[in-house]
């Protein structure tokens, strides 16, 4: 296991290196001068040249890239063109908001999808099964921003139960945090739950048709025992992949939802960085998202071996 983890970490380092190169090259193709945009009405030639020199933009591209790599290895991702603050500090400030939203949304999605998917598979063809499939199709088809707007109109505008936007840190006030995270997490969670429901149902139906399941039922075991002990664990393997992909995507920031609910996460940070041509912040955010994706994939591979002893990691 240790050799596997070390090898995967080395592979992840190579992937992150490729990510930095691709992002750096793509940013060179974006029209507009980031320093000119950052200065705005305060523009003057002396300040302009000083900021370009400070950011290293007056150097050749090869020198700029390797200088960025050298600093990134020490945790220095540069300085924001817009605020003048270190990018590392800016990104880490936004990470807790994204983590809380992503984890809450995934927990909500699993709380909805697992019971619905399991019951739908066990009672295939029933009214519950048809309702689950309609819910799944609805969640995949309807845009999340529309569901968010409807949620704001209903729960904030009409009922007045929840705040329409904003963020409060969990450590600052758990009660207010819960009220603020409820709407964006439910919006994102419903989309994730609809995807999970389909995968759980199909995975459960596949395992339910196996011979060992029919043998367990023929021995007189109760349905609950068969499902919990024999079916669910084997059906979880492909479902874990879907959960991991959804979690990694949410950790990357849900830009539309974060903008809609004024949620100060990685997605909102990326959106603001693109609008302001703040390339150092954009590079830092993309690098963090890539690292989170790789970390989640590594954890999933390790979890596979725990769920199914037949799977070995080498």
Protein backbone atom coordinates (compact mmCIF):
# COMPACT_ATOMS: atom_id res chain seq x y z
CA UNK A 1 0.00 0.00 0.00
CA UNK A 2 2.81 2.42 0.87
CA UNK A 3 4.52 1.80 -2.48
CA UNK A 4 1.22 2.37 -4.26
CA UNK A 5 0.63 5.67 -2.48
CA UNK A 6 4.16 6.89 -3.18
CA UNK A 7 3.87 5.96 -6.86
CA UNK A 8 0.52 7.73 -7.16
CA UNK A 9 1.92 10.84 -5.47
CA UNK A 10 4.78 10.92 -7.97
CA UNK A 11 2.31 10.53 -10.83
CA UNK A 12 0.22 13.32 -9.33
CA UNK A 13 3.26 15.59 -9.26
CA UNK A 14 3.76 15.00 -13.00
CA UNK A 15 0.08 15.76 -13.65
CA UNK A 16 0.26 18.98 -11.65
CA UNK A 17 3.34 19.97 -13.63
CA UNK A 18 1.37 19.46 -16.84
CA UNK A 19 -1.54 21.46 -15.43
CA UNK A 20 0.70 24.42 -14.63
CA UNK A 21 2.18 24.35 -18.14
CA UNK A 22 -1.19 24.12 -19.92
CA UNK A 23 -2.75 26.87 -17.81
CA UNK A 24 0.27 29.12 -18.26
CA UNK A 25 0.22 28.71 -22.04
CA UNK A 26 -3.54 29.21 -22.29
CA UNK A 27 -3.34 32.44 -20.30
CA UNK A 28 -0.88 33.82 -22.81
CA UNK A 29 -3.58 33.48 -25.49
CA UNK A 30 -6.15 35.50 -23.52
CA UNK A 31 -6.53 39.00 -25.00
CA UNK A 32 -5.98 42.01 -22.81
CA UNK A 33 -3.23 43.28 -20.54
CA UNK A 34 -3.80 42.14 -16.93
CA UNK A 35 -1.67 44.91 -15.45
CA UNK A 36 -3.53 47.56 -17.47
CA UNK A 37 -6.85 46.14 -16.30
CA UNK A 38 -5.65 46.01 -12.68
CA UNK A 39 -4.59 49.66 -12.74
CA UNK A 40 -7.83 50.90 -14.30
CA UNK A 41 -8.15 54.68 -13.98
CA UNK A 42 -4.94 54.84 -11.92
CA UNK A 43 -2.85 54.05 -14.99
CA UNK A 44 0.42 55.88 -15.58
CA UNK A 45 3.51 54.65 -17.44
CA UNK A 46 5.80 54.50 -14.41
CA UNK A 47 3.37 52.48 -12.27
CA UNK A 48 2.55 50.26 -15.22
CA UNK A 49 6.19 49.35 -15.87
CA UNK A 50 6.87 48.88 -12.15
CA UNK A 51 3.97 46.42 -11.79
CA UNK A 52 5.02 44.49 -14.89
CA UNK A 53 8.54 44.18 -13.51
CA UNK A 54 7.22 43.16 -10.09
CA UNK A 55 5.07 40.42 -11.66
CA UNK A 56 7.91 39.30 -13.92
CA UNK A 57 5.89 39.99 -17.06
CA UNK A 58 8.80 41.83 -18.64
CA UNK A 59 10.75 38.55 -18.80
CA UNK A 60 10.62 35.95 -21.64
CA UNK A 61 7.84 33.36 -21.31
CA UNK A 62 10.25 30.52 -20.53
CA UNK A 63 11.78 32.51 -17.69
CA UNK A 64 8.32 33.44 -16.39
CA UNK A 65 7.19 29.82 -16.33
CA UNK A 66 10.22 28.36 -14.58
CA UNK A 67 10.24 31.22 -12.10
CA UNK A 68 6.60 30.41 -11.31
CA UNK A 69 7.47 26.73 -10.82
CA UNK A 70 10.38 27.57 -8.54
CA UNK A 71 8.20 29.77 -6.35
CA UNK A 72 5.28 27.31 -6.40
CA UNK A 73 7.48 24.57 -4.95
CA UNK A 74 7.97 26.75 -1.87
CA UNK A 75 4.25 27.53 -1.59
CA UNK A 76 4.52 30.97 -3.18
CA UNK A 77 1.91 31.23 -5.95
CA UNK A 78 2.56 34.87 -6.64
CA UNK A 79 0.73 38.08 -5.83
CA UNK A 80 -2.71 39.14 -6.99
CA UNK A 81 -2.72 41.87 -9.63
CA UNK A 82 -5.97 43.18 -8.23
CA UNK A 83 -5.46 43.26 -4.45
CA UNK A 84 -1.69 42.91 -4.10
CA UNK A 85 -2.15 40.06 -1.60
CA UNK A 86 -0.38 36.67 -1.79
CA UNK A 87 -2.34 34.22 -3.94
CA UNK A 88 -1.74 31.36 -1.51
CA UNK A 89 -3.48 33.28 1.28
CA UNK A 90 -6.39 34.26 -0.99
CA UNK A 91 -6.99 30.70 -2.18
CA UNK A 92 -6.75 29.20 1.31
CA UNK A 93 -9.21 31.80 2.62
CA UNK A 94 -11.80 30.66 0.07
CA UNK A 95 -11.22 26.92 0.58
CA UNK A 96 -13.31 26.49 3.79
CA UNK A 97 -16.41 27.94 2.11
CA UNK A 98 -16.05 25.55 -0.82
CA UNK A 99 -15.35 22.58 1.46
CA UNK A 100 -18.42 23.25 3.60
CA UNK A 101 -20.67 23.65 0.56
CA UNK A 102 -19.30 20.58 -1.24
CA UNK A 103 -19.44 18.25 1.77
CA UNK A 104 -22.93 19.41 2.77
CA UNK A 105 -24.22 19.00 -0.78
CA UNK A 106 -22.76 15.48 -1.12
CA UNK A 107 -24.15 14.41 2.27
CA UNK A 108 -27.56 15.76 1.27
CA UNK A 109 -27.34 13.99 -2.09
CA UNK A 110 -26.44 10.65 -0.51
CA UNK A 111 -29.21 10.99 2.08
CA UNK A 112 -31.69 11.35 -0.79
CA UNK A 113 -30.16 9.03 -3.40
CA UNK A 114 -29.30 5.95 -1.36
CA UNK A 115 -32.78 5.24 0.06
CA UNK A 116 -34.45 6.18 -3.21
CA UNK A 117 -32.06 4.15 -5.37
CA UNK A 118 -32.19 1.07 -3.14
CA UNK A 119 -35.97 1.02 -2.83
CA UNK A 120 -36.31 1.68 -6.55
CA UNK A 121 -34.13 -1.32 -7.37
CA UNK A 122 -35.80 -3.66 -4.89
CA UNK A 123 -39.28 -2.67 -6.10
CA UNK A 124 -38.44 -2.40 -9.78
CA UNK A 125 -41.45 -1.46 -11.87
CA UNK A 126 -43.43 -0.13 -8.91
CA UNK A 127 -44.78 3.38 -8.40
CA UNK A 128 -41.74 4.22 -6.26
CA UNK A 129 -39.45 3.09 -9.06
CA UNK A 130 -41.24 5.26 -11.62
CA UNK A 131 -41.15 8.25 -9.24
CA UNK A 132 -37.41 7.75 -8.67
CA UNK A 133 -36.73 7.67 -12.39
CA UNK A 134 -38.80 10.81 -12.95
CA UNK A 135 -36.91 12.57 -10.15
CA UNK A 136 -33.60 11.47 -11.62
CA UNK A 137 -34.50 12.70 -15.08
CA UNK A 138 -35.81 15.99 -13.68
CA UNK A 139 -32.64 16.66 -11.69
CA UNK A 140 -30.38 15.99 -14.66
CA UNK A 141 -32.46 18.01 -17.12
CA UNK A 142 -33.29 21.16 -15.15
CA UNK A 143 -30.46 23.74 -14.89
CA UNK A 144 -29.15 24.17 -11.37
CA UNK A 145 -29.29 27.97 -11.58
CA UNK A 146 -33.05 27.78 -12.29
CA UNK A 147 -33.57 25.55 -9.25
CA UNK A 148 -31.52 28.00 -7.23
CA UNK A 149 -33.63 30.95 -8.34
CA UNK A 150 -36.84 29.05 -7.58
CA UNK A 151 -35.46 28.12 -4.15
CA UNK A 152 -34.66 31.75 -3.39
CA UNK A 153 -38.13 32.88 -4.51
CA UNK A 154 -39.90 30.21 -2.43
CA UNK A 155 -37.86 29.83 0.76
CA UNK A 156 -36.59 33.42 1.00
CA UNK A 157 -39.10 35.57 -0.85
CA UNK A 158 -42.41 33.83 -0.08
CA UNK A 159 -41.83 31.83 3.11
CA UNK A 160 -38.96 33.86 4.54
CA UNK A 161 -37.37 30.79 6.11
CA UNK A 162 -33.85 31.11 4.72
CA UNK A 163 -31.52 33.98 3.70
CA UNK A 164 -31.26 34.42 -0.07
CA UNK A 165 -27.47 34.73 -0.16
CA UNK A 166 -24.35 35.31 1.86
CA UNK A 167 -21.95 33.23 3.92
CA UNK A 168 -21.15 32.74 7.59
CA UNK A 169 -18.25 30.54 8.66
CA UNK A 170 -19.12 27.33 10.46
CA UNK A 171 -16.69 28.14 13.27
CA UNK A 172 -18.20 31.60 13.72
CA UNK A 173 -21.88 30.67 14.10
CA UNK A 174 -23.02 27.09 13.26
CA UNK A 175 -26.70 28.05 13.29
CA UNK A 176 -26.33 30.92 10.83
CA UNK A 177 -23.93 28.84 8.73
CA UNK A 178 -26.59 26.11 8.43
CA UNK A 179 -29.25 28.61 7.37
CA UNK A 180 -26.99 30.13 4.72
CA UNK A 181 -25.66 26.84 3.33
CA UNK A 182 -29.08 25.16 3.14
CA UNK A 183 -30.25 26.65 -0.18
CA UNK A 184 -27.02 26.37 -2.22
CA UNK A 185 -26.28 22.89 -0.83
CA UNK A 186 -29.81 21.68 -1.58
CA UNK A 187 -29.64 23.12 -5.10
CA UNK A 188 -26.36 21.42 -5.89
CA UNK A 189 -27.32 18.33 -3.89
CA UNK A 190 -30.51 17.73 -5.87
CA UNK A 191 -28.56 17.59 -9.11
CA UNK A 192 -26.00 15.25 -7.55
CA UNK A 193 -28.75 13.12 -5.98
CA UNK A 194 -30.46 12.64 -9.33
CA UNK A 195 -27.22 11.35 -10.84
CA UNK A 196 -26.48 9.09 -7.88
CA UNK A 197 -29.99 7.67 -7.83
CA UNK A 198 -29.64 6.37 -11.38
CA UNK A 199 -26.27 4.76 -10.67
CA UNK A 200 -27.37 3.22 -7.37
CA UNK A 201 -30.49 1.76 -8.97
CA UNK A 202 -28.65 0.27 -11.95
CA UNK A 203 -25.82 -1.06 -9.77
CA UNK A 204 -28.27 -2.62 -7.32
CA UNK A 205 -30.27 -4.26 -10.13
CA UNK A 206 -27.09 -5.76 -11.57
CA UNK A 207 -26.03 -7.25 -8.22
CA UNK A 208 -29.57 -8.45 -7.40
CA UNK A 209 -29.47 -10.66 -10.51
CA UNK A 210 -26.32 -12.48 -9.35
CA UNK A 211 -26.53 -16.17 -8.41
CA UNK A 212 -25.26 -15.72 -4.86
CA UNK A 213 -28.09 -13.28 -4.15
CA UNK A 214 -30.70 -15.72 -5.38
CA UNK A 215 -29.04 -18.43 -3.28
CA UNK A 216 -29.21 -16.24 -0.18
CA UNK A 217 -32.90 -15.57 -0.83
CA UNK A 218 -33.54 -19.29 -1.40
CA UNK A 219 -32.06 -20.04 2.01
CA UNK A 220 -34.80 -17.93 3.57
CA UNK A 221 -32.80 -14.84 4.50
CA UNK A 222 -34.86 -11.73 4.93
CA UNK A 223 -34.70 -9.13 2.18
CA UNK A 224 -33.15 -6.55 4.48
CA UNK A 225 -30.34 -8.93 5.43
CA UNK A 226 -29.68 -9.86 1.79
CA UNK A 227 -29.59 -6.24 0.71
CA UNK A 228 -27.42 -4.93 3.54
CA UNK A 229 -24.96 -7.85 3.80
CA UNK A 230 -24.68 -9.14 0.26
CA UNK A 231 -26.00 -6.64 -2.26
CA UNK A 232 -25.19 -3.14 -1.03
CA UNK A 233 -21.48 -3.61 -0.43
CA UNK A 234 -20.87 -5.07 -3.90
CA UNK A 235 -23.08 -2.43 -5.50
CA UNK A 236 -21.11 0.36 -3.86
CA UNK A 237 -17.98 -0.07 -6.02
CA UNK A 238 -19.21 1.87 -9.10
CA UNK A 239 -21.24 4.22 -6.90
CA UNK A 240 -18.12 5.28 -5.00
CA UNK A 241 -16.60 6.41 -8.29
CA UNK A 242 -19.59 8.61 -9.05
CA UNK A 243 -19.64 10.08 -5.54
CA UNK A 244 -15.91 10.83 -5.80
CA UNK A 245 -16.29 12.53 -9.18
CA UNK A 246 -19.19 14.64 -7.92
CA UNK A 247 -17.31 15.59 -4.76
CA UNK A 248 -14.20 16.52 -6.71
CA UNK A 249 -16.28 18.62 -9.10
CA UNK A 250 -17.90 20.46 -6.21
CA UNK A 251 -14.53 21.01 -4.53
CA UNK A 252 -13.48 22.67 -7.76
CA UNK A 253 -16.22 25.21 -7.16
CA UNK A 254 -19.71 25.47 -8.60
CA UNK A 255 -19.29 28.82 -10.31
CA UNK A 256 -22.93 29.52 -11.20
CA UNK A 257 -24.26 28.56 -7.77
CA UNK A 258 -21.55 30.44 -5.90
CA UNK A 259 -22.20 33.57 -7.94
CA UNK A 260 -25.98 33.21 -7.56
CA UNK A 261 -25.83 32.81 -3.77
CA UNK A 262 -22.85 35.17 -3.26
CA UNK A 263 -20.92 32.24 -1.81
CA UNK A 264 -17.21 33.14 -1.41
CA UNK A 265 -15.74 29.87 -2.60
CA UNK A 266 -13.19 28.73 -5.16
CA UNK A 267 -15.73 28.98 -8.00
CA UNK A 268 -16.56 32.61 -7.21
CA UNK A 269 -12.84 33.34 -6.87
CA UNK A 270 -12.16 31.84 -10.30
CA UNK A 271 -14.99 33.84 -11.85
CA UNK A 272 -13.73 37.10 -10.34
CA UNK A 273 -10.15 36.32 -11.41
CA UNK A 274 -11.21 35.73 -15.01
CA UNK A 275 -13.25 38.95 -15.07
CA UNK A 276 -10.34 40.97 -13.64
CA UNK A 277 -7.62 39.22 -15.70
CA UNK A 278 -6.01 38.32 -12.38
CA UNK A 279 -3.79 35.58 -13.79
CA UNK A 280 -1.87 34.65 -10.61
CA UNK A 281 -5.12 34.05 -8.70
CA UNK A 282 -6.56 32.08 -11.63
CA UNK A 283 -3.44 29.90 -11.82
CA UNK A 284 -3.52 29.30 -8.08
CA UNK A 285 -7.20 28.36 -8.10
CA UNK A 286 -6.77 25.93 -11.00
CA UNK A 287 -3.74 24.35 -9.35
CA UNK A 288 -5.68 23.83 -6.13
CA UNK A 289 -8.62 22.28 -7.98
CA UNK A 290 -6.30 19.89 -9.82
CA UNK A 291 -4.63 18.88 -6.55
CA UNK A 292 -8.03 18.21 -4.96
CA UNK A 293 -9.09 16.05 -7.91
CA UNK A 294 -5.92 13.98 -7.64
CA UNK A 295 -6.30 13.62 -3.86
CA UNK A 296 -9.90 12.43 -4.17
CA UNK A 297 -8.93 9.90 -6.86
CA UNK A 298 -6.16 8.53 -4.63
CA UNK A 299 -8.52 8.15 -1.68
CA UNK A 300 -11.07 6.38 -3.89
CA UNK A 301 -8.50 3.85 -5.11
CA UNK A 302 -7.58 3.07 -1.51
CA UNK A 303 -11.26 2.79 -0.56
CA UNK A 304 -11.82 0.29 -3.39
CA UNK A 305 -9.39 -2.12 -1.76
CA UNK A 306 -11.27 -1.79 1.54
CA UNK A 307 -14.68 -2.39 0.01
CA UNK A 308 -13.67 -5.33 -2.18
CA UNK A 309 -10.84 -7.64 -1.02
CA UNK A 310 -10.48 -8.92 -4.60
CA UNK A 311 -9.11 -5.53 -5.62
CA UNK A 312 -5.42 -5.11 -4.87
CA UNK A 313 -3.27 -2.04 -5.12
CA UNK A 314 0.27 -2.52 -6.33
